[in-house]
Amino acid sequence: MLPQMAPLNQGTSAYHHIHAIYTRDPTQGTLLGATGHRAEEVKASWRGFLDYAILHDRRNEYFIQTGGVRIHVFEIYLNNVLREAAADSASVISDLLVPERPARGFQGTRMRVYEVKLATEHQVRGVLMDRIEGCAEEKALCDWAGRFLVSHARLEATAVPYSEQDDEAAVLAVRITHLFARTLMYTMKEMDTKGNTPDRWEQGGFDAFARQVFFFTSRGLRVEFVLPAFPCKSSNLNRVSGYAPDKAEEIALRTLWWFTMDVEEYYPPGARITIVSDGIAVADCLGMHDEFADQYFAHLNVLKEEYFPSDPRIELISLHQLLEDKNGNAAPNNLPIDLPSYTETTTTEAAVNVRKLVIATAGIDDSAMRKAMEGAAQVKRNKEAAVAAMRKLQRQRQLDGGTSRRSTKKMDETAWKLHQTIRQDQTADEAFAAMYTDYVRFHMEDLADNPLRKLHPAHRQRLASSIGWEMILRHQAISNLLTVLFPHAVRFSVHALPNNGPAFAVDIMSRYRYQVSAVRAVRDFAPVDRKGVLQIPAPWNGCIAKIHGAAKHMLTTSGAVRDSIAEGAFLWEWTHDGGPAGTKWFRLQFTRTEAEHAWAKKYGAEQWKALVTGVGFGELRRFRREPLIVEEHEEPAPVVLLSRKKKLKLRLARKGRKVKQILGMSWKGFCRFTKGMWNNAVAGSEVVLDLNDLLTD
């Protein structure tokens, strides 16, 4: 969950009707564990209260037998049990009977319970949720969600006995936490107005991470991590080289795999990272066809099986697979949910059903988000008014000249109050507004290469705003879904977070195993400006380039590679390492010496591009918008000419085309541009120009 969304995670979906998911002993009824937003209340009121209701006071009980699994469904009436409960238990349960969010449809003291005992576990699983009195569609959805979650949530670990006093397990958890901090963890560097970093790893994040890891080390089990990521390649061909996974995805998968291997050095049971590919849930917002998103996941699976065949350390699943009920309980179809369509993409029925099911099961209501935006706007207006008042006060002080001590003291007090207003800590509303702004900025860039780029800039801005809003809603729905399906796993995120839990930001292109640098300009290795919640460099938003003979890989954009090629800086090849997966990357080789770079800098980049590419300026602009790789299976030829030993070789063909069309300037102007050294050039001949002569003036 994004931290900005924590106070806004409200709604009427099945997720918001669930109080807790618990496990208990099958014979004694002892509570083994509970998770959920009211888990602590359930733990406090279990003994002598909830356990009695669940074991001895079931109402309207029936069972469903599907796929060899027998699910018991019943209701409990807490009023009957409350009269027999102890006074302290009654006070503890009072909060449980008074919902925090009345809009959730909480029905007082009536609750519905789903319980199942799987043959492979010595425990009983249970889901405690509201008794729904709404429409038939809502009842059917919540009933399916209860049956699905009680049998598919990852709750196996709670059946294993453990000790809270296991010092060795605590030490192992701390070691794994330190390993994460120095390898995968992404830390935000930007400061607020008071010079403080938003990162909260040292202020509670370290302890939260260690506690989650201790859950597994205390039981001697493999540490479980879950990461929603690898949706699909960006639809912007100025960012990516194509729509299939390439070398960037390979490096990211290998980085995660190496992290699990390093965990094994400290802790022999090791770790497993479950990657949930969520592309099908957001493909229509990203301008990607559903079919391409499915192909991306299929290619990613091939890549994973080639490099980590049958390796339990890395698990790759899609939302299709995650929501597939293995017991044969079919999810409700034709849900009454209208999904907005902002981009011109083709959809599939299966993908649309998955999107609707995710939103209906774990979606949120955006009314709280709208209130947060209004609150942020009000805070902004207050700060702007404070700044204006401060400036007015300063002008008044200059005019008065500080004649009166009382007047000066009053001005100082007013200035202090205004100063406090201007520099107050960021509110929750402002944090959400900043996150939303970053989403909009990201999608404005993404739409730059979309057919929708032809829209008026104002229309494109509104479109990006709508897409950003919808993306926040869907990302939060996915986060809620993973919360209930992976209740004990340590959750990773590819968004920048303060790292104080429940999710922790990871840089899956981390340098600790591979020398990878995120750059925005290939020639001078200018680093990416990492600001905002979406700006952790991700493999699906770029491609890999590597200069021949260098050890470092560059995570960059295809547009940056194309610009360096157009400048004549590199020869290039779209190559791969071989194998069934065939991950591809740009192999670059310098074509210009330092003298040539100085020449290009002196006379301008546009003229240099026209010279080395042999195209006019208009054609050059069209070339920069076209994808470098038109077909995935074609090996394109280089588009620049070779230069060696400080000499540039350029073949001029006057036949059929005017020189102005080839060079972007008149022949007379070009001769004057090169000091007349080309006056005797013959059509079709090869002319060698010594660049050192041009650098002498």
XYZ file of C-alpha atoms in Angstrom:
697
model
C 0.000 0.000 0.000
C 1.254 3.438 -0.829
C 1.629 5.371 2.436
C -0.322 8.288 1.005
C -3.301 5.933 0.541
C -3.462 4.538 4.094
C -6.068 7.030 5.409
C -7.971 6.886 2.102
C -8.344 3.095 1.917
C -12.114 3.117 2.292
C -14.876 1.511 0.306
C -17.637 -1.088 0.128
C -15.785 -3.886 -1.672
C -15.466 -7.383 -0.228
C -12.055 -6.444 1.187
C -13.625 -3.742 3.364
C -16.257 -6.157 4.721
C -13.569 -8.529 6.041
C -12.656 -8.091 9.702
C -9.920 -10.697 9.906
C -8.561 -13.909 8.457
C -7.638 -16.291 11.255
C -6.384 -19.815 11.902
C -7.244 -21.937 14.937
C -6.493 -25.304 16.411
C -8.925 -27.907 14.978
C -9.670 -29.526 18.351
C -9.206 -26.979 21.144
C -10.121 -23.910 19.133
C -7.013 -22.025 20.263
C -6.270 -19.044 18.055
C -3.053 -19.611 16.077
C -2.945 -16.331 14.182
C -5.040 -13.499 12.784
C -4.461 -10.880 10.108
C -6.561 -8.044 8.795
C -7.413 -4.479 9.701
C -9.190 -5.651 12.915
C -6.904 -8.552 13.737
C -5.746 -7.104 17.057
C -9.336 -6.789 18.284
C -10.034 -10.374 17.262
C -6.950 -11.583 19.146
C -7.933 -9.662 22.271
C -11.514 -10.950 22.286
C -10.973 -14.509 21.095
C -10.657 -16.443 24.336
C -14.015 -16.923 26.034
C -15.893 -14.864 23.476
C -15.354 -15.335 19.752
C -14.116 -18.889 20.206
C -17.353 -19.774 22.032
C -19.484 -18.225 19.306
C -17.578 -19.949 16.503
C -17.422 -23.373 18.184
C -20.771 -23.594 20.019
C -23.225 -20.971 18.757
C -23.318 -21.304 14.975
C -26.446 -20.146 13.154
C -27.749 -20.939 9.663
C -24.843 -23.277 8.987
C -24.331 -25.005 5.665
C -21.339 -26.316 3.752
C -20.078 -26.265 0.193
C -18.187 -29.259 -1.205
C -16.032 -28.369 -4.229
C -12.799 -29.840 -5.501
C -12.365 -32.083 -2.471
C -12.625 -29.101 -0.092
C -15.493 -28.747 2.380
C -16.143 -25.105 3.319
C -18.417 -24.408 6.289
C -20.455 -21.209 6.165
C -22.368 -19.968 9.194
C -23.339 -16.868 11.146
C -22.635 -15.842 14.723
C -24.841 -13.576 16.850
C -22.567 -11.777 19.268
C -25.438 -10.407 21.379
C -26.211 -13.879 22.693
C -22.587 -14.528 23.606
C -22.040 -11.051 25.008
C -24.413 -11.732 27.910
C -22.235 -14.663 28.970
C -18.882 -12.938 28.419
C -16.823 -11.474 31.207
C -16.938 -7.740 31.750
C -13.398 -7.257 30.552
C -14.116 -9.242 27.423
C -17.195 -7.122 26.811
C -15.185 -3.931 27.030
C -12.600 -5.332 24.662
C -15.198 -6.364 22.114
C -17.126 -3.101 22.277
C -14.993 -1.584 19.531
C -15.629 -4.637 17.376
C -19.357 -3.994 17.589
C -19.011 -0.333 16.600
C -17.609 -0.080 13.083
C -15.034 2.547 12.189
C -16.643 3.022 8.788
C -20.464 2.758 8.906
C -20.576 2.869 5.090
C -19.049 -0.591 5.025
C -22.464 -2.131 5.750
C -21.484 -3.530 9.150
C -24.575 -5.265 10.569
C -24.055 -4.732 14.270
C -23.515 -8.032 16.047
C -24.156 -10.401 13.135
C -21.143 -11.766 11.335
C -20.629 -14.363 8.645
C -17.856 -16.907 9.048
C -16.205 -19.146 6.443
C -14.115 -22.045 7.752
C -12.210 -24.848 6.069
C -9.678 -27.477 7.071
C -7.330 -28.426 4.265
C -6.019 -31.972 4.179
C -2.406 -30.760 4.091
C -2.665 -28.604 7.243
C -3.271 -29.271 10.926
C -5.312 -26.113 11.426
C -8.666 -24.600 10.580
C -8.746 -21.483 8.432
C -11.431 -18.875 8.900
C -12.661 -15.590 7.437
C -14.691 -13.277 9.668
C -16.691 -10.705 7.724
C -19.870 -8.645 7.734
C -23.237 -10.196 7.053
C -24.237 -8.482 3.816
C -27.782 -7.162 3.475
C -27.254 -5.421 0.142
C -28.200 -6.351 -3.399
C -27.940 -9.872 -4.796
C -24.796 -9.065 -6.791
C -22.995 -7.772 -3.688
C -24.026 -10.825 -1.675
C -22.818 -13.198 -4.391
C -19.492 -11.395 -4.727
C -18.793 -11.314 -0.969
C -19.803 -14.963 -0.674
C -17.368 -15.925 -3.437
C -14.632 -13.765 -1.888
C -15.068 -15.434 1.513
C -14.890 -18.935 0.026
C -11.952 -18.014 -2.204
C -9.845 -16.303 0.462
C -10.360 -18.929 3.152
C -8.926 -21.636 0.903
C -6.355 -19.710 -1.170
C -4.696 -17.265 1.242
C -1.092 -18.158 2.071
C -1.669 -19.255 5.683
C 0.387 -22.457 5.820
C 3.028 -20.952 8.112
C 0.655 -20.342 11.033
C 0.265 -24.096 11.601
C 3.970 -24.399 12.488
C 4.758 -23.928 16.209
C 7.189 -21.178 17.193
C 8.597 -19.328 20.177
C 8.610 -15.571 20.712
C 11.763 -15.988 22.818
C 13.846 -17.569 20.040
C 16.972 -15.383 20.187
C 18.700 -17.180 17.321
C 15.722 -16.575 15.030
C 15.725 -12.905 16.051
C 19.420 -12.567 15.185
C 18.808 -14.181 11.785
C 15.922 -11.791 11.131
C 18.155 -8.812 11.925
C 20.889 -10.105 9.595
C 18.435 -10.545 6.729
C 17.098 -7.044 7.399
C 20.605 -5.575 7.196
C 21.160 -7.534 3.966
C 18.031 -6.023 2.435
C 19.039 -2.508 3.508
C 22.404 -2.668 1.748
C 21.274 -4.492 -1.395
C 17.719 -4.025 -2.657
C 16.230 -1.216 -0.574
C 15.541 2.068 -2.346
C 15.891 5.215 -0.245
C 14.375 8.578 -1.157
C 17.020 11.308 -1.153
C 14.981 14.501 -1.578
C 14.459 16.740 1.447
C 11.401 18.573 2.725
C 11.278 22.270 3.636
C 12.949 21.556 6.982
C 15.796 19.556 5.490
C 14.430 16.172 6.595
C 14.377 13.127 4.351
C 11.017 11.344 3.967
C 12.699 7.991 4.543
C 11.629 6.370 7.831
C 13.757 3.224 7.775
C 15.587 4.218 10.950
C 12.374 5.474 12.595
C 10.508 2.169 12.741
C 11.016 0.675 9.293
C 13.936 -1.532 10.316
C 11.972 -3.004 13.236
C 8.858 -3.555 11.116
C 10.842 -5.414 8.452
C 12.667 -7.527 11.048
C 9.384 -8.480 12.762
C 7.940 -9.733 9.499
C 11.068 -11.758 8.759
C 11.054 -13.134 12.329
C 7.624 -14.635 11.636
C 9.374 -17.082 9.281
C 12.766 -17.523 10.963
C 11.101 -18.364 14.293
C 9.312 -21.225 12.536
C 12.301 -22.342 10.486
C 10.450 -21.645 7.236
C 11.502 -20.045 3.980
C 11.093 -16.259 4.167
C 8.308 -15.159 1.824
C 8.399 -11.911 -0.145
C 5.771 -10.670 -2.591
C 6.339 -8.072 -5.314
C 3.656 -6.687 -7.649
C 5.698 -5.741 -10.714
C 6.569 -6.538 -14.349
C 3.209 -5.380 -15.784
C 4.127 -4.928 -19.464
C 6.454 -2.829 -21.562
C 5.589 0.825 -21.891
C 3.598 1.729 -24.984
C 5.970 4.663 -25.558
C 8.547 3.550 -28.142
C 10.732 6.480 -27.124
C 11.211 4.629 -23.841
C 11.422 0.977 -24.838
C 12.800 -0.914 -27.806
C 9.795 -3.192 -28.215
C 6.967 -4.896 -26.378
C 8.810 -8.075 -25.348
C 11.026 -8.524 -22.255
C 14.690 -7.790 -22.973
C 18.007 -7.613 -21.149
C 16.540 -5.183 -18.592
C 14.024 -7.765 -17.372
C 16.740 -10.414 -17.267
C 18.964 -8.270 -15.038
C 16.022 -7.476 -12.747
C 15.103 -11.152 -12.348
C 18.720 -12.101 -11.740
C 19.045 -9.338 -9.121
C 16.055 -10.688 -7.207
C 17.372 -14.246 -7.527
C 20.776 -13.235 -6.181
C 19.089 -11.641 -3.182
C 17.443 -14.959 -2.308
C 20.806 -16.702 -2.720
C 22.437 -14.219 -0.350
C 19.677 -14.847 2.200
C 20.570 -18.549 2.107
C 24.112 -17.753 3.194
C 22.707 -16.485 6.509
C 19.610 -18.646 6.710
C 19.666 -22.111 5.039
C 15.876 -22.392 4.491
C 16.349 -19.395 2.194
C 13.736 -17.099 0.723
C 11.199 -16.968 -2.057
C 10.065 -13.900 -3.979
C 6.614 -14.188 -5.529
C 6.305 -11.783 -8.458
C 2.712 -10.908 -9.310
C 2.545 -9.553 -12.850
C -0.259 -6.996 -12.671
C -0.142 -5.790 -16.265
C -3.544 -7.124 -17.217
C -5.138 -4.913 -14.554
C -3.679 -1.666 -15.916
C -2.852 -2.372 -19.571
C -5.788 -0.364 -20.912
C -4.662 2.664 -18.874
C -1.103 2.351 -20.186
C -2.181 2.293 -23.838
C -1.224 -1.376 -24.212
C -3.380 -4.019 -25.886
C -4.426 -6.865 -23.600
C -2.970 -9.363 -26.033
C 0.462 -7.703 -25.782
C 0.296 -7.767 -21.975
C -0.420 -11.509 -22.082
C 2.455 -12.046 -24.515
C 4.786 -10.071 -22.249
C 3.965 -12.359 -19.322
C 4.390 -15.470 -21.492
C 7.835 -14.283 -22.663
C 8.738 -13.415 -19.078
C 7.873 -16.968 -18.061
C 10.146 -18.333 -20.795
C 12.904 -16.061 -19.536
C 12.418 -17.215 -15.951
C 12.380 -20.909 -16.878
C 15.524 -20.577 -18.978
C 17.621 -18.976 -16.266
C 15.939 -20.451 -13.155
C 14.311 -23.726 -14.270
C 12.015 -25.136 -11.575
C 13.699 -22.905 -9.001
C 11.418 -22.308 -5.978
C 13.268 -19.088 -5.094
C 11.453 -17.111 -7.804
C 7.723 -17.581 -8.367
C 6.060 -15.767 -11.248
C 2.279 -15.589 -11.416
C -0.237 -13.363 -13.167
C -3.479 -11.922 -11.870
C -5.277 -14.486 -14.037
C -3.574 -17.269 -12.102
C -3.848 -15.502 -8.747
C -7.643 -15.215 -8.995
C -8.164 -18.691 -10.409
C -10.161 -20.766 -7.920
C -8.524 -24.190 -7.889
C -11.553 -25.667 -6.121
C -13.843 -24.952 -9.034
C -15.786 -22.081 -7.440
C -16.457 -19.916 -10.456
C -16.124 -16.192 -9.869
C -19.214 -14.118 -10.665
C -19.294 -12.805 -14.218
C -20.849 -9.658 -15.661
C -20.155 -7.611 -12.567
C -22.003 -4.254 -12.641
C -18.818 -2.205 -12.852
C -18.113 0.379 -15.543
C -14.430 0.537 -16.420
C -13.411 3.843 -18.026
C -11.554 3.597 -21.318
C -9.091 6.404 -21.996
C -6.741 4.949 -24.625
C -7.385 3.311 -27.966
C -6.572 -0.295 -27.061
C -8.113 -3.655 -27.848
C -9.327 -5.642 -24.864
C -10.106 -9.291 -24.244
C -13.078 -10.610 -22.305
C -10.846 -12.485 -19.856
C -8.810 -9.357 -19.081
C -11.902 -7.204 -18.562
C -13.350 -9.801 -16.168
C -10.107 -9.843 -14.169
C -10.113 -6.037 -13.881
C -13.710 -5.992 -12.704
C -13.075 -8.807 -10.231
C -10.036 -7.057 -8.735
C -11.949 -3.795 -8.274
C -15.083 -5.500 -6.925
C -13.084 -7.659 -4.515
C -10.578 -5.107 -3.208
C -11.320 -1.727 -4.780
C -11.715 1.556 -2.925
C -14.117 4.485 -3.093
C -12.577 7.655 -4.516
C -14.734 10.055 -2.483
C -12.065 10.217 0.245
C -9.464 10.869 -2.457
C -11.461 13.826 -3.740
C -11.718 15.248 -0.227
C -7.956 14.851 0.119
C -7.402 16.815 -3.088
C -9.686 19.572 -1.785
C -7.791 19.598 1.509
C -4.449 19.830 -0.288
C -5.744 22.715 -2.399
C -6.855 24.536 0.754
C -3.451 24.023 2.400
C -1.790 25.363 -0.735
C -4.013 28.446 -0.690
C -3.205 29.019 2.975
C 0.527 28.829 2.318
C 0.283 31.156 -0.676
C -1.684 33.640 1.433
C 0.955 33.362 4.170
C 3.728 34.065 1.659
C 1.871 37.128 0.355
C 1.277 38.362 3.911
C 4.938 37.852 4.759
C 6.021 39.949 1.773
C 3.536 42.677 2.700
C 4.853 42.648 6.262
C 8.429 42.994 5.042
C 7.497 45.982 2.870
C 5.668 47.597 5.785
C 8.666 47.097 8.057
C 10.917 48.771 5.486
C 8.557 51.760 5.242
C 8.101 52.147 9.016
C 11.783 51.800 9.714
C 11.094 50.045 13.022
C 10.146 53.295 14.857
C 7.975 51.651 17.504
C 9.220 48.808 19.704
C 5.656 47.551 20.191
C 5.038 47.666 16.458
C 8.287 45.788 15.810
C 7.400 43.094 18.374
C 3.945 42.651 16.866
C 5.454 42.337 13.395
C 7.901 39.716 14.657
C 5.089 37.665 16.198
C 3.063 37.853 13.000
C 6.100 36.926 10.910
C 6.768 33.908 13.125
C 3.196 32.636 12.709
C 3.370 33.101 8.947
C 6.744 31.370 8.859
C 5.286 28.387 10.726
C 2.373 28.205 8.279
C 4.669 28.243 5.270
C 7.059 25.607 6.614
C 4.592 23.296 8.306
C 5.046 19.568 7.829
C 3.460 17.965 4.815
C -0.078 16.879 5.592
C -1.602 13.574 4.488
C -3.680 15.456 1.920
C -0.580 17.126 0.491
C 1.232 13.780 0.329
C -1.608 12.281 -1.688
C -1.772 15.337 -3.972
C 1.977 15.076 -4.611
C 1.622 11.397 -5.462
C -1.266 12.128 -7.815
C 0.744 14.903 -9.512
C 3.577 12.458 -10.062
C 1.202 9.941 -11.635
C -0.100 12.631 -13.994
C 3.435 13.713 -14.943
C 4.421 10.116 -15.625
C 1.449 9.481 -17.904
C 1.954 12.763 -19.744
C 5.376 11.448 -20.740
C 3.917 8.051 -21.582
C 1.325 9.568 -23.922
C 4.017 11.461 -25.844
C 4.400 8.570 -28.301
C 0.769 7.433 -28.211
C -1.638 8.189 -31.086
C -3.341 10.462 -28.553
C -0.337 12.793 -28.781
C -2.186 14.524 -31.618
C -4.627 15.918 -29.084
C -4.383 19.497 -27.929
C -1.945 19.770 -24.978
C -4.772 20.818 -22.659
C -6.830 17.785 -23.671
C -3.807 15.542 -23.224
C -3.255 17.001 -19.747
C -6.854 16.234 -18.766
C -6.511 12.743 -20.196
C -3.330 12.116 -18.212
C -5.098 13.363 -15.075
C -7.949 10.903 -15.589
C -5.550 8.035 -16.274
C -3.469 8.883 -13.209
C -6.591 8.874 -11.049
C -7.703 5.493 -12.385
C -4.210 4.040 -11.965
C -4.186 5.000 -8.275
C -7.526 3.252 -7.769
C -6.363 0.080 -9.491
C -2.963 -0.025 -7.807
C -4.629 0.261 -4.404
C -7.072 -2.518 -5.301
C -4.149 -4.776 -6.245
C -2.381 -3.857 -3.011
C -5.470 -4.732 -0.957
C -5.825 -8.038 -2.776
C -2.225 -9.021 -2.047
C -2.682 -7.995 1.587
C -5.322 -10.676 2.147
C -3.813 -13.343 -0.121
C -0.258 -12.959 1.253
C -0.988 -11.853 4.837
C 2.389 -12.788 6.327
C 4.734 -12.139 3.387
C 7.105 -9.174 3.397
C 5.754 -6.863 0.726
C 8.028 -5.148 -1.778
C 7.062 -2.196 -3.953
C 8.579 -0.598 -7.050
C 7.283 2.812 -5.893
C 9.319 5.147 -3.727
C 8.162 4.711 -0.122
C 9.325 5.935 3.300
C 10.174 2.290 4.153
C 8.338 2.147 7.455
C 5.948 -0.612 6.395
C 3.796 -2.387 5.532
C 5.542 -2.268 2.131
C 9.180 -1.475 1.382
C 10.637 0.144 -1.740
C 13.065 -1.930 -3.800
C 15.398 -1.059 -6.651
C 15.266 -4.180 -8.799
C 17.990 -2.715 -11.027
C 20.250 -2.491 -7.980
C 24.014 -2.321 -8.512
C 25.022 -4.781 -5.841
C 25.313 -7.651 -8.354
C 25.285 -5.926 -11.740
C 26.917 -2.643 -12.709
C 23.756 -0.902 -13.916
C 23.333 2.867 -14.021
C 20.101 4.624 -14.923
C 21.023 7.370 -17.405
C 18.981 9.815 -19.450
C 21.783 10.650 -21.922
C 23.991 7.878 -23.275
C 26.878 10.040 -24.494
C 27.686 11.791 -21.202
C 26.044 9.240 -18.843
C 23.800 11.927 -17.334
C 21.967 10.271 -14.417
C 18.209 10.025 -14.160
C 16.617 12.571 -11.850
C 15.059 10.245 -9.287
C 12.240 12.301 -7.861
C 8.682 11.248 -7.235
C 6.862 8.100 -6.314
C 7.114 6.524 -9.771
C 10.709 7.308 -10.587
C 12.498 4.187 -9.358
C 14.082 2.992 -12.625
C 12.124 -0.013 -13.854
C 13.045 -2.440 -16.672
C 9.621 -2.206 -18.329
C 10.052 1.556 -18.817
C 13.410 1.393 -20.608
C 16.029 -0.760 -22.260
C 19.640 -1.782 -21.721
C 22.578 -0.299 -23.626
C 26.207 -1.225 -23.185
C 29.278 0.352 -24.729
C 31.665 -2.160 -26.237
C 34.466 -2.945 -23.818
C 32.762 -1.338 -20.804
C 31.709 -3.283 -17.714
C 28.731 -1.071 -16.909
C 25.219 -1.571 -18.265
C 23.068 1.495 -18.820
C 19.334 1.451 -18.150
C 18.114 4.156 -20.478
C 15.451 4.876 -23.065
C 15.430 3.963 -26.721
C 15.015 7.669 -27.463
C 18.320 8.420 -25.730
C 20.015 5.661 -27.734
C 18.446 6.958 -30.931
C 19.702 10.477 -30.211
C 23.255 9.258 -29.645
C 23.101 7.329 -32.916
C 21.734 10.339 -34.781
C 24.578 12.433 -33.379
C 27.012 9.965 -34.887
C 28.436 9.098 -31.498
C 28.016 5.342 -31.849
C 27.762 2.426 -34.180
C 25.050 0.151 -32.844
C 23.756 -3.360 -32.966
C 20.598 -4.879 -31.499
C 22.106 -8.062 -30.181
C 21.277 -10.876 -27.786
C 23.033 -13.436 -25.646
C 21.518 -16.489 -27.319
C 19.251 -19.100 -25.798
C 15.482 -19.593 -26.126
C 14.695 -16.365 -24.296
C 17.160 -14.342 -26.357
C 17.184 -11.211 -24.212
C 18.310 -8.310 -26.375
C 20.160 -5.093 -25.731
C 21.946 -2.296 -27.573
C 25.644 -2.877 -28.151
C 27.247 0.498 -28.848
C 30.682 1.366 -30.173
C 32.162 4.850 -30.224
C 32.526 6.352 -33.691
C 33.744 9.831 -32.780
C 36.983 10.898 -31.228
C 37.332 13.736 -28.768
C 38.272 16.038 -31.663
C 35.064 15.106 -33.446
C 33.014 15.743 -30.334
C 34.588 19.186 -30.026
C 33.788 19.862 -33.699
C 30.153 18.863 -33.202
C 29.904 20.985 -30.075
C 31.385 23.988 -31.860
C 29.184 23.897 -34.954
C 25.959 22.647 -33.371
C 24.345 19.288 -32.828
C 21.658 19.655 -35.502
C 24.192 20.271 -38.308
C 26.240 17.350 -37.064
C 23.186 15.074 -37.085
C 22.403 16.092 -40.652
C 25.953 15.361 -41.759
C 26.453 11.969 -40.174
C 23.003 10.599 -40.968
C 22.807 11.918 -44.521
C 19.230 13.123 -44.096
C 17.585 16.511 -44.014
C 16.355 18.096 -40.824
C 12.724 17.207 -41.552
C 13.617 13.580 -42.181
C 15.759 13.596 -39.055
C 12.820 14.654 -36.930
C 10.684 11.880 -38.410
C 13.500 9.400 -37.822
C 13.658 10.306 -34.148
C 9.954 9.488 -33.691
C 10.147 6.076 -35.350
C 10.974 2.955 -33.318
C 14.461 1.595 -33.782
C 13.128 -1.953 -33.953
C 10.192 -2.253 -36.332
C 9.986 -6.042 -36.231
C 11.332 -8.101 -33.376
C 12.882 -10.667 -35.730
C 14.661 -8.258 -38.053
C 18.305 -7.260 -37.627
C 18.426 -3.615 -38.775
C 21.483 -2.137 -40.424
C 23.494 0.678 -38.816
C 22.262 4.181 -39.577
C 25.530 6.052 -39.045
C 28.788 6.138 -40.936
C 32.094 4.947 -39.571
C 34.835 7.315 -38.497
C 38.327 6.266 -37.403
C 41.539 8.000 -36.374
C 40.095 11.517 -36.236
C 38.885 11.362 -39.874
C 35.234 11.392 -40.869
C 34.267 9.521 -44.044
C 31.064 10.745 -45.671
C 29.825 9.546 -49.069
C 27.865 12.191 -50.999
C 25.535 11.004 -53.728
C 24.347 13.906 -55.918
C 22.464 11.582 -58.218
C 18.690 11.820 -58.042
C 18.528 14.177 -55.064
C 19.645 17.685 -54.391
C 22.532 18.249 -52.036
C 20.276 20.416 -49.862
C 17.956 17.454 -49.348
C 20.888 15.284 -48.310
C 22.798 17.680 -46.069
C 20.059 19.954 -44.820
C 21.776 23.035 -46.275
C 22.838 24.336 -49.687
C 26.048 23.069 -51.269
C 27.460 26.601 -51.220
C 26.622 26.971 -47.568
C 28.162 23.609 -46.767
C 31.383 24.502 -48.610
C 31.588 27.754 -46.689
C 30.814 25.817 -43.503
C 33.826 23.578 -44.115
C 36.180 26.359 -45.259
C 35.882 25.458 -48.928
C 37.743 22.151 -48.534
C 34.996 20.324 -50.463
C 34.841 22.594 -53.526
C 36.353 19.939 -55.764
C 34.061 17.131 -54.588
C 32.865 14.904 -57.403
C 29.404 13.366 -57.314
C 29.551 9.861 -55.869
C 33.137 10.193 -54.704
C 34.454 9.684 -51.189
C 35.859 12.786 -49.557
C 38.001 12.676 -46.421
C 37.800 15.721 -44.179
C 40.495 16.215 -41.540
C 38.613 17.500 -38.515
C 41.793 18.776 -36.868
C 41.960 21.494 -39.526
C 38.509 22.675 -38.513
C 39.526 22.883 -34.866
C 42.540 25.130 -35.387
C 40.609 28.393 -35.519
